[in-house]
Short mmCIF file of C-alpha atoms and ligand atoms in Angstrom, two decimals:
data_model
loop_
_atom_site.label_atom_id
_atom_site.label_comp_id
_atom_site.label_asym_id
_atom_site.label_seq_id
_atom_site.Cartn_x
_atom_site.Cartn_y
_atom_site.Cartn_z
CA MET H 1 31.80 -11.16 21.30
CA LYS H 2 30.48 -11.19 17.70
CA LYS H 3 27.91 -8.34 16.92
CA ASN H 4 24.46 -9.39 15.89
CA LEU H 5 23.69 -8.47 12.08
CA GLN H 6 20.54 -6.23 12.14
CA ALA H 7 17.98 -5.23 9.44
CA ILE H 8 19.27 -1.90 7.51
CA ARG H 9 17.89 1.12 9.10
CA GLY H 10 14.43 1.94 7.80
CA MET H 11 13.80 -1.16 6.41
CA ASN H 12 11.52 -3.29 8.50
CA ASP H 13 10.89 -7.00 9.17
CA ILE H 14 7.11 -7.65 9.45
CA LEU H 15 6.79 -10.28 11.68
CA PRO H 16 3.98 -13.15 12.16
CA ASN H 17 2.28 -11.63 14.94
CA GLU H 18 1.94 -8.46 12.94
CA ILE H 19 0.87 -10.29 9.43
CA SER H 20 -2.86 -10.56 10.01
CA VAL H 21 -3.84 -6.79 9.53
CA TRP H 22 -1.41 -6.76 6.35
CA GLN H 23 -3.13 -9.71 5.00
CA HIS H 24 -6.77 -8.43 5.64
CA VAL H 25 -5.80 -5.02 4.09
CA GLU H 26 -4.32 -6.95 1.13
CA ASN H 27 -7.27 -9.21 0.64
CA ILE H 28 -9.51 -6.11 0.48
CA LEU H 29 -7.13 -4.23 -1.91
CA ARG H 30 -7.33 -7.38 -4.06
CA GLU H 31 -10.98 -7.69 -4.03
CA VAL H 32 -11.91 -4.32 -4.82
CA LEU H 33 -9.33 -3.83 -7.59
CA LEU H 34 -10.99 -6.79 -9.14
CA ASN H 35 -14.22 -5.43 -8.75
CA TYR H 36 -13.36 -2.46 -10.49
CA GLY H 37 -11.86 -4.57 -13.60
CA TYR H 38 -8.17 -3.73 -12.59
CA GLN H 39 -5.40 -6.41 -13.84
CA GLU H 40 -2.36 -6.88 -11.95
CA ILE H 41 1.25 -6.07 -13.30
CA ARG H 42 4.30 -7.34 -11.69
CA THR H 43 7.63 -5.45 -12.94
CA PRO H 44 11.00 -6.24 -11.76
CA ILE H 45 12.19 -4.08 -8.28
CA VAL H 46 15.35 -3.08 -10.25
CA GLU H 47 15.31 -0.97 -13.26
CA SER H 48 17.96 1.15 -15.45
CA THR H 49 18.60 4.36 -13.31
CA GLU H 50 17.95 6.56 -16.44
CA LEU H 51 14.18 5.40 -16.00
CA PHE H 52 13.64 7.03 -13.22
CA VAL H 53 15.93 10.18 -13.74
CA ARG H 54 13.67 10.77 -16.88
CA THR H 55 10.36 10.03 -15.33
CA ILE H 56 10.50 11.51 -12.10
CA GLY H 57 12.63 14.35 -12.55
CA GLU H 58 16.35 15.34 -12.41
CA VAL H 59 15.38 18.00 -9.71
CA THR H 60 13.25 16.21 -7.23
CA ASP H 61 14.34 14.95 -3.96
CA ILE H 62 13.93 11.26 -5.09
CA VAL H 63 16.57 11.67 -7.96
CA GLU H 64 18.48 14.30 -6.06
CA LYS H 65 19.18 12.17 -2.88
CA GLU H 66 16.92 9.31 -2.23
CA MET H 67 17.43 6.44 -4.98
CA TYR H 68 19.49 3.16 -3.89
CA THR H 69 21.63 3.55 -7.02
CA PHE H 70 24.66 0.89 -7.86
CA LEU H 71 26.78 -0.07 -10.80
CA ASP H 72 26.25 -3.84 -11.46
CA ARG H 73 28.88 -6.08 -12.86
CA ASN H 74 28.85 -5.05 -16.31
CA GLY H 75 29.10 -1.36 -15.19
CA GLU H 76 25.36 -0.45 -15.71
CA SER H 77 23.45 1.93 -13.48
CA LEU H 78 20.69 0.40 -11.90
CA THR H 79 18.31 1.51 -9.15
CA LEU H 80 15.85 -0.05 -6.78
CA ARG H 81 12.57 1.25 -7.73
CA PRO H 82 11.46 4.21 -5.68
CA GLU H 83 7.97 4.13 -7.14
CA GLY H 84 5.83 2.09 -9.47
CA THR H 85 4.47 4.67 -12.08
CA ALA H 86 7.88 4.69 -14.19
CA SER H 87 8.05 0.76 -14.26
CA CYS H 88 4.38 0.35 -15.42
CA VAL H 89 4.81 2.89 -18.47
CA ARG H 90 8.13 1.09 -19.39
CA ALA H 91 6.44 -2.19 -19.53
CA GLY H 92 3.57 -0.98 -21.15
CA ILE H 93 5.41 0.69 -24.02
CA GLU H 94 8.17 -2.37 -24.16
CA HIS H 95 4.87 -5.09 -24.62
CA GLY H 96 2.89 -2.94 -26.79
CA LEU H 97 0.13 -2.59 -24.10
CA LEU H 98 -0.72 1.14 -24.62
CA HIS H 99 -0.86 2.33 -28.02
CA ASN H 100 -4.99 3.17 -28.99
CA GLN H 101 -5.56 0.73 -26.01
CA ILE H 102 -7.62 1.17 -22.27
CA GLN H 103 -5.34 -0.27 -19.40
CA ARG H 104 -6.42 -0.53 -15.78
CA PHE H 105 -3.25 -1.92 -14.08
CA TRP H 106 -2.41 -2.23 -10.42
CA TYR H 107 0.68 -3.39 -8.68
CA GLN H 108 1.72 -3.99 -5.19
CA GLY H 109 5.60 -4.15 -4.03
CA ALA H 110 8.48 -2.89 -2.01
CA MET H 111 9.93 0.65 -2.91
CA PHE H 112 12.89 2.12 -1.98
CA ARG H 113 13.98 5.49 -0.70
CA HIS H 114 17.04 6.71 1.13
CA GLU H 115 14.71 9.13 3.21
CA ARG H 116 15.56 10.09 6.80
CA PRO H 117 13.57 7.33 8.70
CA GLN H 118 10.75 8.15 10.94
CA LYS H 119 7.42 7.00 12.03
CA GLY H 120 5.50 6.22 8.92
CA ARG H 121 8.62 6.74 6.76
CA TYR H 122 10.79 3.92 5.57
CA ARG H 123 13.77 3.49 3.15
CA GLN H 124 11.91 0.14 2.18
CA PHE H 125 8.26 0.31 1.97
CA HIS H 126 5.33 -0.72 0.04
CA GLN H 127 2.84 0.52 -2.25
CA CYS H 128 -0.32 -0.72 -3.77
CA GLY H 129 -0.62 1.50 -6.99
CA ILE H 130 -2.99 1.72 -9.83
CA GLU H 131 -2.20 3.03 -13.33
CA VAL H 132 -5.04 3.80 -15.99
CA PHE H 133 -3.73 4.37 -19.64
CA GLY H 134 -5.84 5.50 -22.59
CA LEU H 135 -8.62 7.75 -20.64
CA LYS H 136 -8.43 11.61 -20.61
CA GLY H 137 -11.08 11.91 -17.53
CA PRO H 138 -12.39 13.71 -15.91
CA ASP H 139 -14.77 10.37 -15.55
CA ILE H 140 -11.52 8.26 -14.97
CA ASP H 141 -10.22 10.72 -12.20
CA ILE H 142 -13.80 10.18 -10.23
CA GLU H 143 -13.36 6.41 -10.94
CA ILE H 144 -10.12 6.19 -9.28
CA LEU H 145 -11.06 8.43 -6.20
CA LEU H 146 -14.24 6.28 -5.80
CA LEU H 147 -12.35 3.24 -5.80
CA ALA H 148 -10.26 4.61 -3.05
CA ALA H 149 -12.95 5.89 -0.86
CA ARG H 150 -14.38 2.19 -1.32
CA LEU H 151 -11.17 0.92 -0.03
CA TRP H 152 -11.41 3.27 2.87
CA ARG H 153 -15.20 2.15 3.55
CA ARG H 154 -14.33 -1.76 3.50
CA LEU H 155 -11.43 -1.31 5.93
CA GLY H 156 -13.49 1.04 8.57
CA ILE H 157 -11.29 4.45 8.19
CA SER H 158 -13.63 6.63 6.05
CA ASN H 159 -13.74 8.73 9.03
CA LYS H 160 -10.01 9.13 9.34
CA VAL H 161 -9.23 10.44 5.70
CA THR H 162 -9.65 13.38 3.92
CA LEU H 163 -9.21 14.29 -0.06
CA GLN H 164 -7.47 17.10 -1.07
CA ILE H 165 -7.21 18.10 -4.90
CA ASN H 166 -5.55 20.62 -7.06
CA THR H 167 -5.08 20.77 -10.68
CA LEU H 168 -1.46 21.72 -12.09
CA GLY H 169 -3.11 22.73 -15.44
CA ASN H 170 -2.19 21.47 -18.60
CA SER H 171 1.76 21.83 -19.91
CA ALA H 172 1.00 25.20 -22.05
CA CYS H 173 -0.55 26.68 -18.74
CA ARG H 174 2.09 25.42 -16.42
CA ALA H 175 4.44 27.23 -18.63
CA ARG H 176 2.98 30.37 -18.30
CA TYR H 177 2.48 30.04 -14.58
CA ARG H 178 5.97 28.83 -13.92
CA GLU H 179 7.29 32.17 -15.47
CA ALA H 180 5.07 34.25 -13.05
CA LEU H 181 6.24 32.22 -10.33
CA VAL H 182 10.03 32.68 -11.13
CA THR H 183 9.39 36.55 -11.75
CA TYR H 184 7.88 36.65 -8.21
CA PHE H 185 10.24 34.73 -6.11
CA GLU H 186 13.10 36.73 -7.97
CA GLU H 187 11.73 39.62 -6.63
CA ASN H 188 11.87 38.14 -3.26
CA LEU H 189 15.16 36.58 -3.70
CA ASN H 190 16.57 37.68 -0.14
CA LEU H 191 13.73 35.42 1.31
CA LEU H 192 14.25 32.43 0.06
CA ASP H 193 16.11 29.63 1.69
CA VAL H 194 19.04 27.78 0.09
CA ASP H 195 17.12 24.70 -1.23
CA SER H 196 14.39 27.10 -2.92
CA GLU H 197 17.19 29.41 -4.48
CA ARG H 198 18.39 26.32 -6.04
CA ARG H 199 15.07 25.27 -7.41
CA LEU H 200 14.17 28.54 -8.42
CA HIS H 201 15.27 28.12 -12.42
CA THR H 202 14.93 24.25 -12.34
CA ASN H 203 11.75 23.28 -10.41
CA PRO H 204 9.93 26.38 -9.12
CA LEU H 205 6.70 24.92 -8.39
CA ARG H 206 8.33 22.61 -5.79
CA ILE H 207 9.15 25.58 -3.91
CA LEU H 208 5.66 26.00 -2.56
CA ASP H 209 5.96 22.56 -1.29
CA SER H 210 8.56 24.00 1.02
CA LYS H 211 8.10 23.28 4.80
CA ASN H 212 10.36 26.08 6.00
CA PRO H 213 8.19 27.94 8.42
CA ALA H 214 10.32 31.18 7.69
CA MET H 215 9.16 30.82 3.81
CA GLN H 216 5.35 30.30 4.37
CA ASP H 217 4.12 33.92 4.15
CA LEU H 218 6.16 34.30 0.89
CA ILE H 219 4.45 31.38 -0.64
CA ALA H 220 0.79 32.19 0.80
CA CYS H 221 1.12 35.50 -1.36
CA ALA H 222 2.71 33.89 -4.66
CA PRO H 223 0.60 33.66 -7.78
CA LYS H 224 -1.74 30.81 -7.71
CA LEU H 225 -1.81 28.38 -10.66
CA LEU H 226 -5.70 28.27 -10.39
CA ASP H 227 -5.42 31.96 -11.76
CA PHE H 228 -3.43 30.71 -15.03
CA LEU H 229 -5.66 27.91 -16.15
CA ASP H 230 -6.63 28.05 -19.75
CA GLU H 231 -10.16 26.61 -20.92
CA GLU H 232 -9.38 23.13 -21.41
CA SER H 233 -7.62 22.78 -17.74
CA GLN H 234 -10.36 24.76 -16.27
CA ALA H 235 -13.05 22.28 -17.96
CA HIS H 236 -11.29 19.18 -16.90
CA PHE H 237 -11.06 20.71 -13.30
CA SER H 238 -14.61 21.76 -12.92
CA GLY H 239 -15.72 18.65 -14.46
CA LEU H 240 -14.13 16.56 -11.80
CA ARG H 241 -15.56 18.81 -9.00
CA TYR H 242 -18.78 18.37 -10.73
CA LEU H 243 -18.65 14.68 -10.46
CA LEU H 244 -17.37 14.59 -7.12
CA ASP H 245 -20.28 16.42 -6.04
CA VAL H 246 -22.67 14.18 -7.88
CA ALA H 247 -20.84 10.86 -6.27
CA GLN H 248 -21.00 12.84 -2.86
CA VAL H 249 -17.34 12.73 -2.29
CA ALA H 250 -16.33 15.27 0.18
CA TYR H 251 -12.84 17.14 -0.85
CA THR H 252 -10.97 20.38 -0.25
CA ILE H 253 -8.83 22.14 -2.76
CA ASN H 254 -5.41 22.74 -1.98
CA PRO H 255 -3.68 25.19 -4.14
CA ARG H 256 -0.18 24.28 -2.68
CA LEU H 257 -0.68 20.49 -3.52
CA VAL H 258 2.16 20.23 -6.41
CA ARG H 259 3.52 16.58 -5.62
CA GLY H 260 7.22 15.70 -5.64
CA LEU H 261 7.32 13.97 -8.84
CA ASP H 262 7.86 15.83 -12.07
CA TYR H 263 5.25 14.14 -14.26
CA TYR H 264 2.18 15.28 -13.07
CA GLY H 265 -0.38 17.49 -15.20
CA LEU H 266 -3.92 18.50 -14.55
CA THR H 267 -5.62 16.61 -11.53
CA VAL H 268 -3.43 15.88 -8.38
CA PHE H 269 -4.70 14.66 -5.38
CA GLU H 270 -3.74 12.93 -2.01
CA TRP H 271 -5.86 11.21 0.85
CA VAL H 272 -4.66 12.66 4.07
CA THR H 273 -5.23 11.65 7.47
CA THR H 274 -4.12 13.43 10.78
CA GLU H 275 -4.19 10.47 12.94
CA LEU H 276 -0.48 9.54 12.07
CA GLY H 277 1.60 12.41 13.01
CA SER H 278 3.82 14.12 10.16
CA GLN H 279 3.42 11.29 7.61
CA GLY H 280 -0.21 11.95 6.67
CA ALA H 281 -0.41 11.23 2.74
CA ILE H 282 -2.04 7.58 2.59
CA CYS H 283 -2.74 7.79 -0.98
CA ALA H 284 -1.45 10.05 -3.63
CA GLY H 285 -1.36 10.42 -7.17
CA GLY H 286 -2.71 12.15 -10.33
CA HIS H 287 -2.84 12.50 -14.23
CA TYR H 288 0.35 12.41 -15.99
CA ASP H 289 -0.84 12.38 -19.66
CA GLY H 290 2.77 13.41 -21.29
CA LEU H 291 4.88 10.54 -19.63
CA VAL H 292 4.09 7.93 -22.00
CA GLU H 293 5.28 9.82 -24.95
CA GLU H 294 8.24 11.18 -23.36
CA LEU H 295 9.44 7.56 -22.61
CA GLY H 296 9.31 6.80 -26.38
CA GLY H 297 5.61 5.73 -26.59
CA GLN H 298 2.71 6.98 -28.45
CA ALA H 299 0.99 10.17 -26.89
CA THR H 300 -1.32 8.35 -24.35
CA PRO H 301 -3.28 9.89 -21.61
CA ALA H 302 -2.70 8.40 -17.98
CA ILE H 303 -3.55 8.73 -14.24
CA GLY H 304 -2.96 6.70 -11.04
CA PHE H 305 -2.10 6.44 -7.63
CA ALA H 306 -0.04 4.85 -5.15
CA ILE H 307 -1.36 3.89 -1.32
CA GLY H 308 1.55 3.72 1.12
CA LEU H 309 0.71 0.42 3.16
CA GLU H 310 2.55 0.89 6.01
CA ARG H 311 0.57 4.00 6.66
CA LEU H 312 -2.35 2.28 5.76
CA VAL H 313 -2.02 -0.69 7.97
CA ALA H 314 -1.03 1.71 10.67
CA LEU H 315 -4.53 3.34 10.45
CA VAL H 316 -6.37 0.06 10.03
CA SER H 317 -4.88 -1.43 13.16
CA GLN H 318 -6.37 1.68 14.94
CA VAL H 319 -9.86 0.48 14.24
CA SER H 320 -9.62 -3.02 14.38
CA GLU H 321 -8.09 -5.73 16.21
CA PHE H 322 -6.74 -8.85 14.04
CA GLU H 323 -5.99 -12.44 15.56
CA ASN H 324 -4.78 -15.45 13.43
CA ASN H 325 -4.76 -17.94 16.25
CA PRO H 326 -5.14 -21.69 15.20
CA ASP H 327 -8.65 -23.37 15.68
CA ALA H 328 -7.37 -26.52 17.07
CA TYR H 329 -4.34 -28.45 18.43
CA LEU H 330 -3.72 -31.99 18.38
CA VAL H 331 -2.48 -33.69 21.53
CA MET H 332 -1.39 -36.99 20.81
CA LEU H 333 0.06 -39.38 23.52
CA GLY H 334 2.24 -42.51 22.50
CA ASP H 335 3.23 -44.04 19.30
CA GLU H 336 -0.23 -45.51 18.48
CA ALA H 337 -1.88 -42.08 19.32
CA LEU H 338 0.64 -40.24 16.82
CA ALA H 339 0.03 -42.67 14.10
CA ALA H 340 -3.93 -42.42 14.57
CA GLY H 341 -3.80 -38.88 14.86
CA LEU H 342 -1.73 -37.84 12.01
CA VAL H 343 -4.00 -39.88 9.79
CA LEU H 344 -7.07 -38.08 11.43
CA ALA H 345 -5.26 -34.57 10.85
CA GLU H 346 -4.73 -35.27 7.10
CA ASN H 347 -8.63 -36.25 7.02
CA LEU H 348 -9.65 -33.25 8.75
CA ARG H 349 -7.35 -30.84 6.52
CA ASN H 350 -9.24 -32.92 3.44
CA ALA H 351 -12.53 -32.22 4.83
CA GLN H 352 -12.06 -28.88 6.20
CA PRO H 353 -9.85 -26.80 4.30
CA GLN H 354 -10.29 -23.35 6.36
CA LEU H 355 -9.22 -25.16 9.35
CA LYS H 356 -6.52 -24.12 11.01
CA LEU H 357 -5.14 -27.03 12.97
CA ILE H 358 -1.51 -27.64 14.35
CA MET H 359 -0.20 -30.99 15.10
CA ASN H 360 1.93 -31.44 18.11
CA CYS H 361 5.58 -32.62 17.43
CA ASN H 362 8.38 -33.34 19.28
CA GLY H 363 6.45 -35.58 21.76
CA GLY H 364 5.92 -34.34 25.51
CA ASN H 365 3.60 -35.53 28.19
CA PHE H 366 -0.03 -34.17 28.50
CA GLY H 367 0.68 -31.15 30.40
CA GLN H 368 3.47 -29.95 28.09
CA GLN H 369 1.29 -30.45 24.91
CA LEU H 370 -1.47 -28.76 26.34
CA LYS H 371 0.64 -25.65 27.27
CA ARG H 372 1.97 -25.53 23.87
CA ALA H 373 -1.50 -25.53 22.57
CA ASP H 374 -2.17 -22.78 24.98
CA LYS H 375 0.65 -20.91 24.16
CA ILE H 376 -0.17 -20.30 20.51
CA GLY H 377 -3.70 -19.52 21.52
CA ALA H 378 -5.54 -22.61 19.78
CA ARG H 379 -9.57 -22.59 20.70
CA LEU H 380 -9.62 -26.58 21.09
CA ALA H 381 -7.07 -29.12 22.07
CA LEU H 382 -7.82 -32.47 20.18
CA ILE H 383 -6.78 -35.20 22.46
CA ILE H 384 -5.86 -38.59 21.56
CA GLY H 385 -4.51 -40.90 24.08
CA GLU H 386 -4.59 -44.74 24.69
CA ASP H 387 -8.34 -44.69 25.76
CA GLU H 388 -9.26 -42.91 22.60
CA VAL H 389 -6.96 -44.92 20.25
CA LYS H 390 -9.06 -47.92 21.69
CA THR H 391 -12.52 -46.31 20.97
CA LYS H 392 -11.49 -44.83 17.86
CA THR H 393 -12.37 -41.10 19.28
CA VAL H 394 -11.07 -37.69 20.44
CA THR H 395 -11.52 -35.67 23.54
CA VAL H 396 -12.23 -32.06 22.46
CA LYS H 397 -11.13 -30.03 25.11
CA TYR H 398 -12.23 -26.20 25.19
CA LEU H 399 -9.31 -23.91 25.79
CA ARG H 400 -10.89 -20.65 25.67
CA GLU H 401 -14.24 -21.32 27.24
CA ASP H 402 -15.72 -22.50 30.66
CA ARG H 403 -17.28 -25.61 29.14
CA GLN H 404 -17.40 -29.36 29.74
CA GLN H 405 -14.91 -31.29 27.48
CA GLU H 406 -16.70 -33.74 24.96
CA ASN H 407 -15.47 -37.22 23.75
CA MET H 408 -16.60 -37.74 20.09
CA SER H 409 -15.88 -40.19 17.23
CA TRP H 410 -13.07 -39.63 14.63
CA GLU H 411 -16.07 -39.65 11.99
CA LYS H 412 -17.72 -37.25 13.56
CA VAL H 413 -14.73 -34.74 14.38
CA VAL H 414 -14.04 -35.13 10.62
CA ASN H 415 -17.71 -34.46 9.51
CA GLU H 416 -18.63 -31.86 12.14
CA ARG H 417 -17.00 -28.63 11.45
CA ILE H 418 -14.55 -28.19 13.74
CA LYS H 419 -14.87 -24.25 13.98
CA GLU H 420 -18.74 -24.80 14.59
CA LEU H 421 -17.91 -26.57 17.65
CA TYR H 422 -16.59 -23.65 19.53
CA LEU H 423 -19.00 -21.25 17.89
CA LEU H 424 -22.18 -23.10 19.07
P1 HAM N 501 4.14 9.10 -3.90
O1 HAM N 501 3.32 10.55 -3.37
O2 HAM N 501 5.89 9.48 -3.95
O3 HAM N 501 3.67 8.86 -5.43
O4 HAM N 501 3.98 7.89 -3.02
C1 HAM N 501 2.70 7.42 -2.83
C2 HAM N 501 2.34 6.98 -1.32
O5 HAM N 501 3.42 6.07 -0.73
C3 HAM N 501 2.66 8.05 -0.23
O6 HAM N 501 1.39 8.77 -0.20
C4 HAM N 501 3.01 7.63 1.09
O7 HAM N 501 1.73 6.87 1.38
C5 HAM N 501 3.79 6.36 0.49
N1 HAM N 501 5.22 6.67 0.51
C6 HAM N 501 6.08 7.33 -0.11
N2 HAM N 501 7.20 7.22 0.61
C7 HAM N 501 7.34 6.64 1.66
C8 HAM N 501 8.31 6.44 2.38
N3 HAM N 501 9.43 6.68 2.41
N4 HAM N 501 7.92 5.41 3.60
C9 HAM N 501 6.59 4.95 3.69
N5 HAM N 501 5.51 5.25 2.64
C10 HAM N 501 5.85 6.04 1.78
C11 HAM N 501 4.05 8.06 -5.82
O8 HAM N 501 4.99 7.30 -5.76
C12 HAM N 501 3.48 7.91 -7.47
N6 HAM N 501 4.07 6.97 -8.14
C13 HAM N 501 2.14 7.78 -7.01
C14 HAM N 501 1.24 7.75 -8.48
C15 HAM N 501 1.07 6.61 -8.85
N7 HAM N 501 0.80 8.55 -9.13
C16 HAM N 501 0.41 8.29 -10.16
N8 HAM N 501 0.36 6.80 -10.36
#
């Protein structure tokens, strides 16, 4: 027997019965982003591998073990994008959109990371992200946090997410902190696990992010970056905290929040939930003021975040139900009814573009057609039989309400708003 082909592990189909909540979330995202003046940017799914290595950092989980990298037919190393920031910066520099300009971009699309799949963690997942260029903050920091907070309100999940913030300081104080951290961990070399030992001289900040229970005490006693901040970094952070208070956004400071990508400095943050098991980060981001220059552009401050849409959709599904059933199903009995019905259906669609109307196809008797209408959850059956053709009428049968059926003229059906028929 032939084996059925299946989707790749960790890469999911989103089926029609799941799509309503996705569309609801995507519509609200678009509306809010437009409302804050963000412009959509679409970049390719595949980029040169070097872009991600230089942006995300050589000694990060993503670059070390999670990228989908392959040689194309010309022998060039390409990678399926694991995130969207790198591509936005690349596109911004390439098209001259960043130098001396203020840009507010947003994007949405599939991202790819070869992680171990589990609930909320996939190999193909979707992000909606924003990237702002040309603004130092902290006013822009509060803007994007308020934008996120508005999204949660609009989606009815405000009480399920909390904000954690931290600062990584500017590059000067990060360098000093890094030294202190390396000294501290070197003094405790025997307590480091293999991963942390490997990171000690390449990316010591990431050791703070270790989930290994055996290392937690060691990490808890490590020097704190907050004690190494210089005046500029301190002012930025306290400025943001002041604005968060003014805007009444609740937050906690998480000194261990270092993020898994190397490009960050100053503010970093995550919106987290406890409702989805271990994969609790819904939205994450921060400043990356050095990246544009590092990739060959003029020095440009930048900040952004990305929302994991699978996680957001899972949360929204907990609080609301979505249905996408048709309003009406057109039942047509016989050739003359079919001829009359399809003209009526087109007229109805002209007059009522919001109406979800399904026309019976493939014939069938009355019982069979009604069964199809019922199976797809239609609210109404619009029935045209021989009598209705003669009298130029439709019989409206209510499939979800205990209500007497009605007969009405074609004209009335077209001009009456069908949705209002069953809302009355
Ligand atoms: P990130 O923290 O790697 O940041 O990802 C952002 C969000 O994407 C996560 O908080 C999570 O919701 C979702 N996510 C990440 N990996 C997976 C996965 N394997 N399965 C499902 N969801 C996932 C970034 O990607 C940065 N580019 C964010 C950013 C934009 N920073 C500045 N601008």
